[in-house]
XYZ file of N, CA and C in Angstrom:
456
model
N 130.270 61.188 152.979
C 128.957 61.452 152.450
C 128.806 62.404 151.625
N 129.734 63.519 151.977
C 129.431 64.684 151.350
C 130.159 64.322 149.904
N 131.408 63.570 149.904
C 132.053 63.025 148.375
C 131.304 62.505 147.936
N 130.140 61.194 148.237
C 129.315 60.934 147.409
C 128.471 61.472 146.803
N 128.002 62.491 147.531
C 126.954 63.313 147.110
C 127.065 64.118 146.065
N 128.676 64.972 146.045
C 128.939 65.609 145.290
C 129.306 64.649 144.076
N 129.922 63.419 143.826
C 130.098 62.309 143.292
C 129.074 61.842 142.318
N 127.700 61.642 143.025
C 126.132 61.246 142.573
C 125.607 62.603 141.386
N 126.271 63.981 141.970
C 125.729 65.021 141.522
C 126.478 65.513 140.189
N 127.651 64.819 140.345
C 128.648 64.905 138.869
C 128.519 64.169 137.784
N 128.102 63.255 138.427
C 127.551 61.817 137.507
C 126.287 62.005 136.940
N 125.079 62.147 137.687
C 123.865 62.845 136.844
C 123.842 64.320 136.378
N 124.840 65.056 136.476
C 125.128 66.169 135.408
C 125.524 65.757 134.055
N 126.522 65.101 134.572
C 127.258 64.276 132.966
C 126.388 63.478 132.271
N 125.505 62.867 132.923
C 124.431 61.948 132.459
C 123.524 62.835 131.345
N 123.107 63.718 132.482
C 122.142 64.813 131.953
C 122.656 65.807 130.402
N 123.685 65.887 130.281
C 124.323 66.272 129.150
C 124.951 65.653 127.914
N 125.103 64.312 128.672
C 125.115 63.245 127.244
C 123.781 63.178 126.648
N 122.852 62.834 127.455
C 121.035 62.941 126.934
C 120.852 64.110 126.178
N 121.555 65.421 126.677
C 121.392 66.305 125.765
C 121.915 66.455 124.339
N 123.274 66.341 124.414
C 124.103 65.683 123.276
C 123.498 64.907 122.257
N 123.289 63.861 122.781
C 122.534 62.635 122.251
C 121.152 63.098 121.559
N 120.180 63.978 122.204
C 119.066 64.451 121.717
C 119.643 65.155 120.443
N 120.933 66.371 120.361
C 120.849 67.169 119.172
C 121.300 66.683 118.508
N 122.196 65.683 118.906
C 122.923 64.623 117.467
C 122.109 63.830 116.706
N 121.121 63.508 117.048
C 119.839 62.619 116.702
C 119.109 63.677 116.235
N 118.831 64.823 116.242
C 117.800 65.584 115.598
C 118.687 65.973 114.472
N 119.935 66.498 114.407
C 120.792 66.847 113.585
C 120.914 65.756 112.411
N 121.358 64.660 112.982
C 122.053 63.471 112.139
C 120.400 63.005 111.115
N 119.268 63.059 111.854
C 117.649 62.982 111.284
C 117.808 63.718 109.779
N 117.898 64.783 110.551
C 117.490 66.488 109.229
C 118.713 66.030 108.218
N 119.979 65.422 108.608
C 120.847 65.286 107.543
C 120.112 63.988 106.445
N 120.093 63.089 107.159
C 119.167 62.046 106.413
C 117.925 62.017 105.725
N 117.082 62.963 106.294
C 115.998 63.542 105.718
C 116.457 64.107 104.184
N 117.396 65.080 104.428
C 117.760 66.046 103.164
C 118.575 65.164 101.895
N 119.371 64.352 102.647
C 119.813 63.136 101.673
C 119.046 62.794 100.881
N 117.628 62.324 101.726
C 116.733 61.136 100.539
C 116.067 62.137 100.087
N 115.577 63.026 100.326
C 115.015 64.044 99.234
C 115.865 64.324 98.259
N 117.051 64.673 98.461
C 117.862 64.695 97.534
C 118.029 63.753 96.417
N 118.246 62.501 96.815
C 118.717 61.550 96.328
C 117.203 60.591 95.617
N 116.174 61.218 96.066
C 114.911 60.627 95.557
C 114.277 61.560 94.435
N 114.815 62.847 94.257
C 113.822 63.715 93.704
C 114.394 64.712 93.693
N 114.888 65.344 94.626
C 115.133 66.769 94.931
C 116.188 67.171 93.825
N 116.862 66.443 93.261
C 117.925 66.968 92.274
C 117.012 66.802 91.115
N 116.325 66.018 90.897
C 115.546 66.078 89.553
C 114.899 67.172 89.738
N 113.947 67.674 90.052
C 113.063 68.566 90.303
C 113.953 69.861 90.425
N 115.504 70.263 91.080
C 116.074 70.903 90.804
C 116.261 71.235 89.083
N 116.482 70.137 88.410
C 117.454 70.033 87.173
C 116.255 70.555 86.336
N 114.880 70.206 86.778
C 113.872 70.309 86.025
C 113.452 71.788 86.291
N 113.492 72.775 87.088
C 113.394 73.930 87.387
C 114.560 74.618 86.638
N 115.654 74.297 86.560
C 116.839 74.934 85.989
C 116.709 75.133 84.677
N 116.214 73.918 84.382
C 115.560 74.041 82.597
C 115.034 74.632 82.083
N 113.712 74.674 82.806
C 112.841 76.118 82.460
C 113.240 77.055 82.477
N 114.018 77.210 83.658
C 114.543 78.728 83.567
C 115.950 79.135 82.578
N 116.300 77.773 82.037
C 117.472 78.601 81.302
C 117.164 78.101 79.909
N 116.021 77.232 79.431
C 115.589 77.396 78.009
C 114.353 78.323 77.434
N 114.965 78.888 76.309
C 114.002 79.923 75.744
C 112.690 79.436 75.386
N 111.631 79.818 76.054
C 110.204 78.965 75.737
C 110.028 79.482 74.272
N 110.205 80.797 74.064
C 109.956 81.108 72.431
C 110.340 80.227 71.207
N 112.067 80.091 71.850
C 112.183 79.218 70.597
C 111.834 78.191 70.785
N 111.462 77.303 71.706
C 111.399 75.869 72.067
C 109.774 75.513 71.653
N 109.175 76.435 71.298
C 107.612 76.776 70.956
C 107.708 76.813 69.245
N 108.795 77.148 69.104
C 108.850 77.599 67.284
C 108.943 75.828 66.788
N 109.745 75.083 67.494
C 110.526 73.661 66.653
C 109.307 72.956 66.939
N 109.303 72.594 65.142
C 108.358 71.753 64.338
C 109.033 70.519 64.116
N 108.086 69.573 63.713
C 108.531 68.086 63.030
C 109.299 68.601 61.894
N 110.779 67.977 61.808
C 111.595 67.900 61.099
C 112.485 69.213 61.553
N 112.517 69.755 62.279
C 113.659 70.683 62.762
C 114.664 69.897 63.751
N 114.846 68.827 63.789
C 116.251 68.358 64.547
C 117.498 68.954 64.150
N 117.489 68.744 62.801
C 119.038 69.446 62.432
C 119.298 70.734 62.488
N 118.285 71.669 63.163
C 118.340 73.279 62.937
C 119.177 73.563 63.970
N 119.872 74.724 63.665
C 120.544 75.574 64.786
C 119.960 75.469 66.105
N 118.467 76.157 66.133
C 117.636 76.100 67.270
C 117.705 74.918 68.281
N 117.455 74.144 67.476
C 116.981 72.515 68.258
C 118.454 72.266 68.559
N 119.403 72.399 67.852
C 120.964 71.915 68.512
C 121.308 72.845 69.863
N 120.735 74.211 69.822
C 121.009 74.865 70.559
C 120.459 74.532 72.000
N 119.079 74.606 71.962
C 118.611 73.665 72.847
C 118.837 72.489 73.234
N 118.878 71.536 72.675
C 119.422 69.950 72.994
C 120.835 70.238 73.411
N 121.957 71.107 73.145
C 123.205 71.329 74.006
C 122.694 72.050 75.458
N 122.286 72.966 75.806
C 121.580 73.301 76.957
C 120.791 72.250 77.553
N 120.236 71.617 77.333
C 119.716 70.645 78.080
C 120.408 69.506 78.559
N 121.570 69.418 77.646
C 122.601 67.963 77.593
C 123.695 68.454 78.940
N 124.070 69.994 78.621
C 124.596 70.410 80.076
C 123.554 69.968 81.406
N 122.536 70.612 81.439
C 121.766 70.259 82.548
C 122.134 68.430 82.804
N 121.712 67.866 81.970
C 121.625 66.405 82.036
C 122.877 66.017 82.827
N 123.773 66.569 82.368
C 125.345 65.751 82.809
C 125.509 66.728 84.346
N 125.013 67.824 84.448
C 125.540 68.218 86.130
C 124.451 67.875 86.693
N 123.266 67.298 86.211
C 122.214 66.471 87.343
C 122.581 65.250 87.405
N 123.423 64.565 86.587
C 123.982 63.341 86.693
C 122.336 62.463 86.106
N 121.898 63.070 85.625
C 120.562 62.171 84.735
C 120.710 61.192 83.448
N 120.065 60.106 83.770
C 119.989 59.233 82.412
C 119.634 60.221 80.915
N 118.305 60.498 81.311
C 117.459 60.916 80.243
C 116.896 62.255 80.301
N 116.814 63.034 79.128
C 116.395 64.125 79.628
C 115.386 64.904 78.448
N 114.363 65.054 78.555
C 113.727 65.226 77.031
C 112.783 66.628 77.584
N 112.159 67.149 76.198
C 111.143 68.039 76.771
C 109.573 67.043 75.854
N 108.743 67.705 76.434
C 107.212 67.005 75.697
C 106.642 68.216 75.635
N 105.455 68.536 74.550
C 104.391 69.220 74.567
C 103.118 68.132 74.590
N 102.007 68.823 75.078
C 100.948 67.810 75.296
C 100.267 68.139 74.300
N 99.678 66.996 73.825
C 98.723 66.721 72.515
C 96.994 66.618 73.045
N 96.974 65.860 74.111
C 95.692 65.929 74.624
C 95.600 65.291 76.412
N 94.506 65.129 76.516
C 94.686 64.799 77.824
C 95.644 63.545 78.508
N 95.685 62.646 77.628
C 96.405 61.459 77.566
C 97.937 60.864 76.745
N 98.035 62.012 75.626
C 99.278 62.174 74.864
C 100.105 63.042 75.153
N 101.513 63.015 74.770
C 101.960 64.197 74.793
C 102.912 63.650 73.405
N 104.064 64.615 72.912
C 104.540 64.393 72.044
C 106.148 64.863 72.023
N 107.267 64.388 72.078
C 108.687 64.741 72.212
C 109.099 65.799 71.039
N 109.742 67.079 71.704
C 110.141 68.157 71.131
C 111.535 68.139 71.186
N 112.349 67.912 72.361
C 113.869 67.876 72.268
C 114.037 66.548 73.347
N 114.933 65.956 72.239
C 115.456 64.332 73.282
C 116.705 64.997 73.344
N 117.729 64.501 74.251
C 119.028 65.134 74.351
C 119.734 63.748 74.226
N 119.248 62.483 73.614
C 119.835 61.484 73.365
C 120.572 61.314 71.822
N 122.026 61.401 72.299
C 123.007 61.207 71.187
C 123.177 60.262 70.263
N 122.259 59.183 70.546
C 122.407 57.730 69.557
C 121.178 57.953 68.633
N 121.472 56.669 67.892
C 120.232 56.836 66.954
C 118.792 56.592 67.467
N 118.947 56.412 68.545
C 117.323 55.970 69.358
C 116.600 57.257 69.917
N 117.525 58.478 69.307
C 117.026 59.652 69.656
C 115.293 59.807 69.243
N 114.401 59.969 69.939
C 113.161 60.628 69.522
C 113.100 61.745 68.411
N 112.228 61.634 67.441
C 112.610 63.112 66.566
C 110.818 64.106 67.114
N 111.103 65.268 67.019
C 110.069 66.229 67.291
C 108.874 65.306 66.614
N 107.795 65.805 67.331
C 106.208 64.941 66.997
C 105.905 63.302 67.635
N 107.127 62.555 67.617
C 106.838 61.455 68.309
C 105.725 61.316 69.490
N 104.717 60.333 69.477
C 104.136 60.448 70.126
C 104.611 59.587 71.675
N 103.851 60.351 72.921
C 104.363 59.618 74.266
C 103.092 59.451 75.261
N 102.899 58.251 75.806
C 101.632 58.400 76.659
C 101.753 58.608 77.869
N 101.503 60.062 78.514
C 101.746 60.566 79.648
C 101.361 60.025 80.912
N 102.415 59.832 81.826
C 102.268 59.113 83.110
C 101.216 60.028 83.791
N 100.976 59.803 84.931
C 100.071 60.484 85.664
C 100.941 61.851 86.246
N 102.416 61.460 86.527
C 103.134 62.433 86.990
C 103.218 63.621 85.949
N 103.268 63.077 84.678
C 103.397 63.772 83.838
C 102.257 65.099 83.646
N 100.817 64.039 83.765
C 99.971 65.065 83.513
C 99.810 66.405 84.729
N 100.148 65.837 85.899
C 100.081 66.952 87.209
C 100.976 67.661 86.592
N 102.414 67.497 85.817
C 103.304 68.729 85.412
C 102.938 69.446 84.462
N 101.634 69.035 83.755
C 101.362 69.544 82.869
C 100.253 70.891 83.174
N 99.582 70.546 84.520
C 98.689 71.506 85.191
C 99.700 72.381 86.007
N 101.216 72.219 86.025
C 101.758 73.230 86.761
C 102.407 72.661 87.881
N 102.392 71.723 88.252
C 102.938 70.961 89.487
C 104.345 70.479 89.405
N 105.319 70.760 90.524
C 106.652 70.146 90.362
C 106.401 68.620 90.534
N 106.559 67.363 90.086
C 106.331 66.074 90.569
C 107.211 65.460 89.750
N 107.846 64.289 90.783
C 108.443 63.165 89.887
C 108.190 61.676 90.561
N 108.393 60.799 89.655
C 108.391 59.769 90.046
C 108.880 58.842 90.939
N 108.404 58.195 92.309
C 109.540 57.598 92.833
C 110.156 56.435 92.046
N 109.518 55.929 91.177
C 110.000 54.815 90.585
C 110.245 54.919 88.986
N 111.279 54.667 88.566
C 111.099 55.395 86.965
C 110.582 54.238 86.131
N 110.277 54.678 84.868
C 109.304 54.074 84.064
C 109.876 53.761 82.995
N 110.348 52.131 83.006
C 111.317 51.487 82.245
C 110.402 50.837 80.907
N 108.985 50.797 80.916
C 108.634 50.340 80.103
C 108.689 51.030 78.698
N 108.428 50.422 77.381
C 108.641 51.140 76.177
C 107.432 51.949 76.323
N 107.930 53.087 75.983
C 107.085 54.392 76.148
C 106.298 55.363 74.858
N 106.972 54.822 73.809
C 106.464 55.006 72.709
C 105.084 54.655 72.221
N 104.366 55.534 71.382
C 103.012 54.802 70.833
C 102.987 54.971 69.526
N 102.307 53.785 68.996
C 102.669 53.876 67.672
C 101.196 54.712 66.838
N 101.339 55.281 65.727
C 100.513 56.078 65.363
C 99.143 55.225 64.961
């Protein structure tokens, strides 16, 4: 009888330990999945934006005017952004200035093809962009693939 009690106690102890390990493993797994989802859904994008903001010389960026796409200053800033774009594995990376509540315009576009937007090309701001211009770090859950340029 004592051996059955001892066996039952050992089994109950092992089950208890197993439950604790499963709970810990589940908690850690959930945290890892949550972290991965954050990074894949926008954490890397926000990180790239914050890195870009810290590495780009704001005064040089502010000096860029329409027609400056071939200047050394433009190229210097564009190369810096392209490096960030490559490291963050982003398809597009560009900077905008705000014109008014609804529109911005391109300043630096990292595109190296003939489709590159020139300084001053208008862009209709998305709601998240408007929030970003107010100082909030945001990203769109779904990329906007519509034709973004606005004719004058």
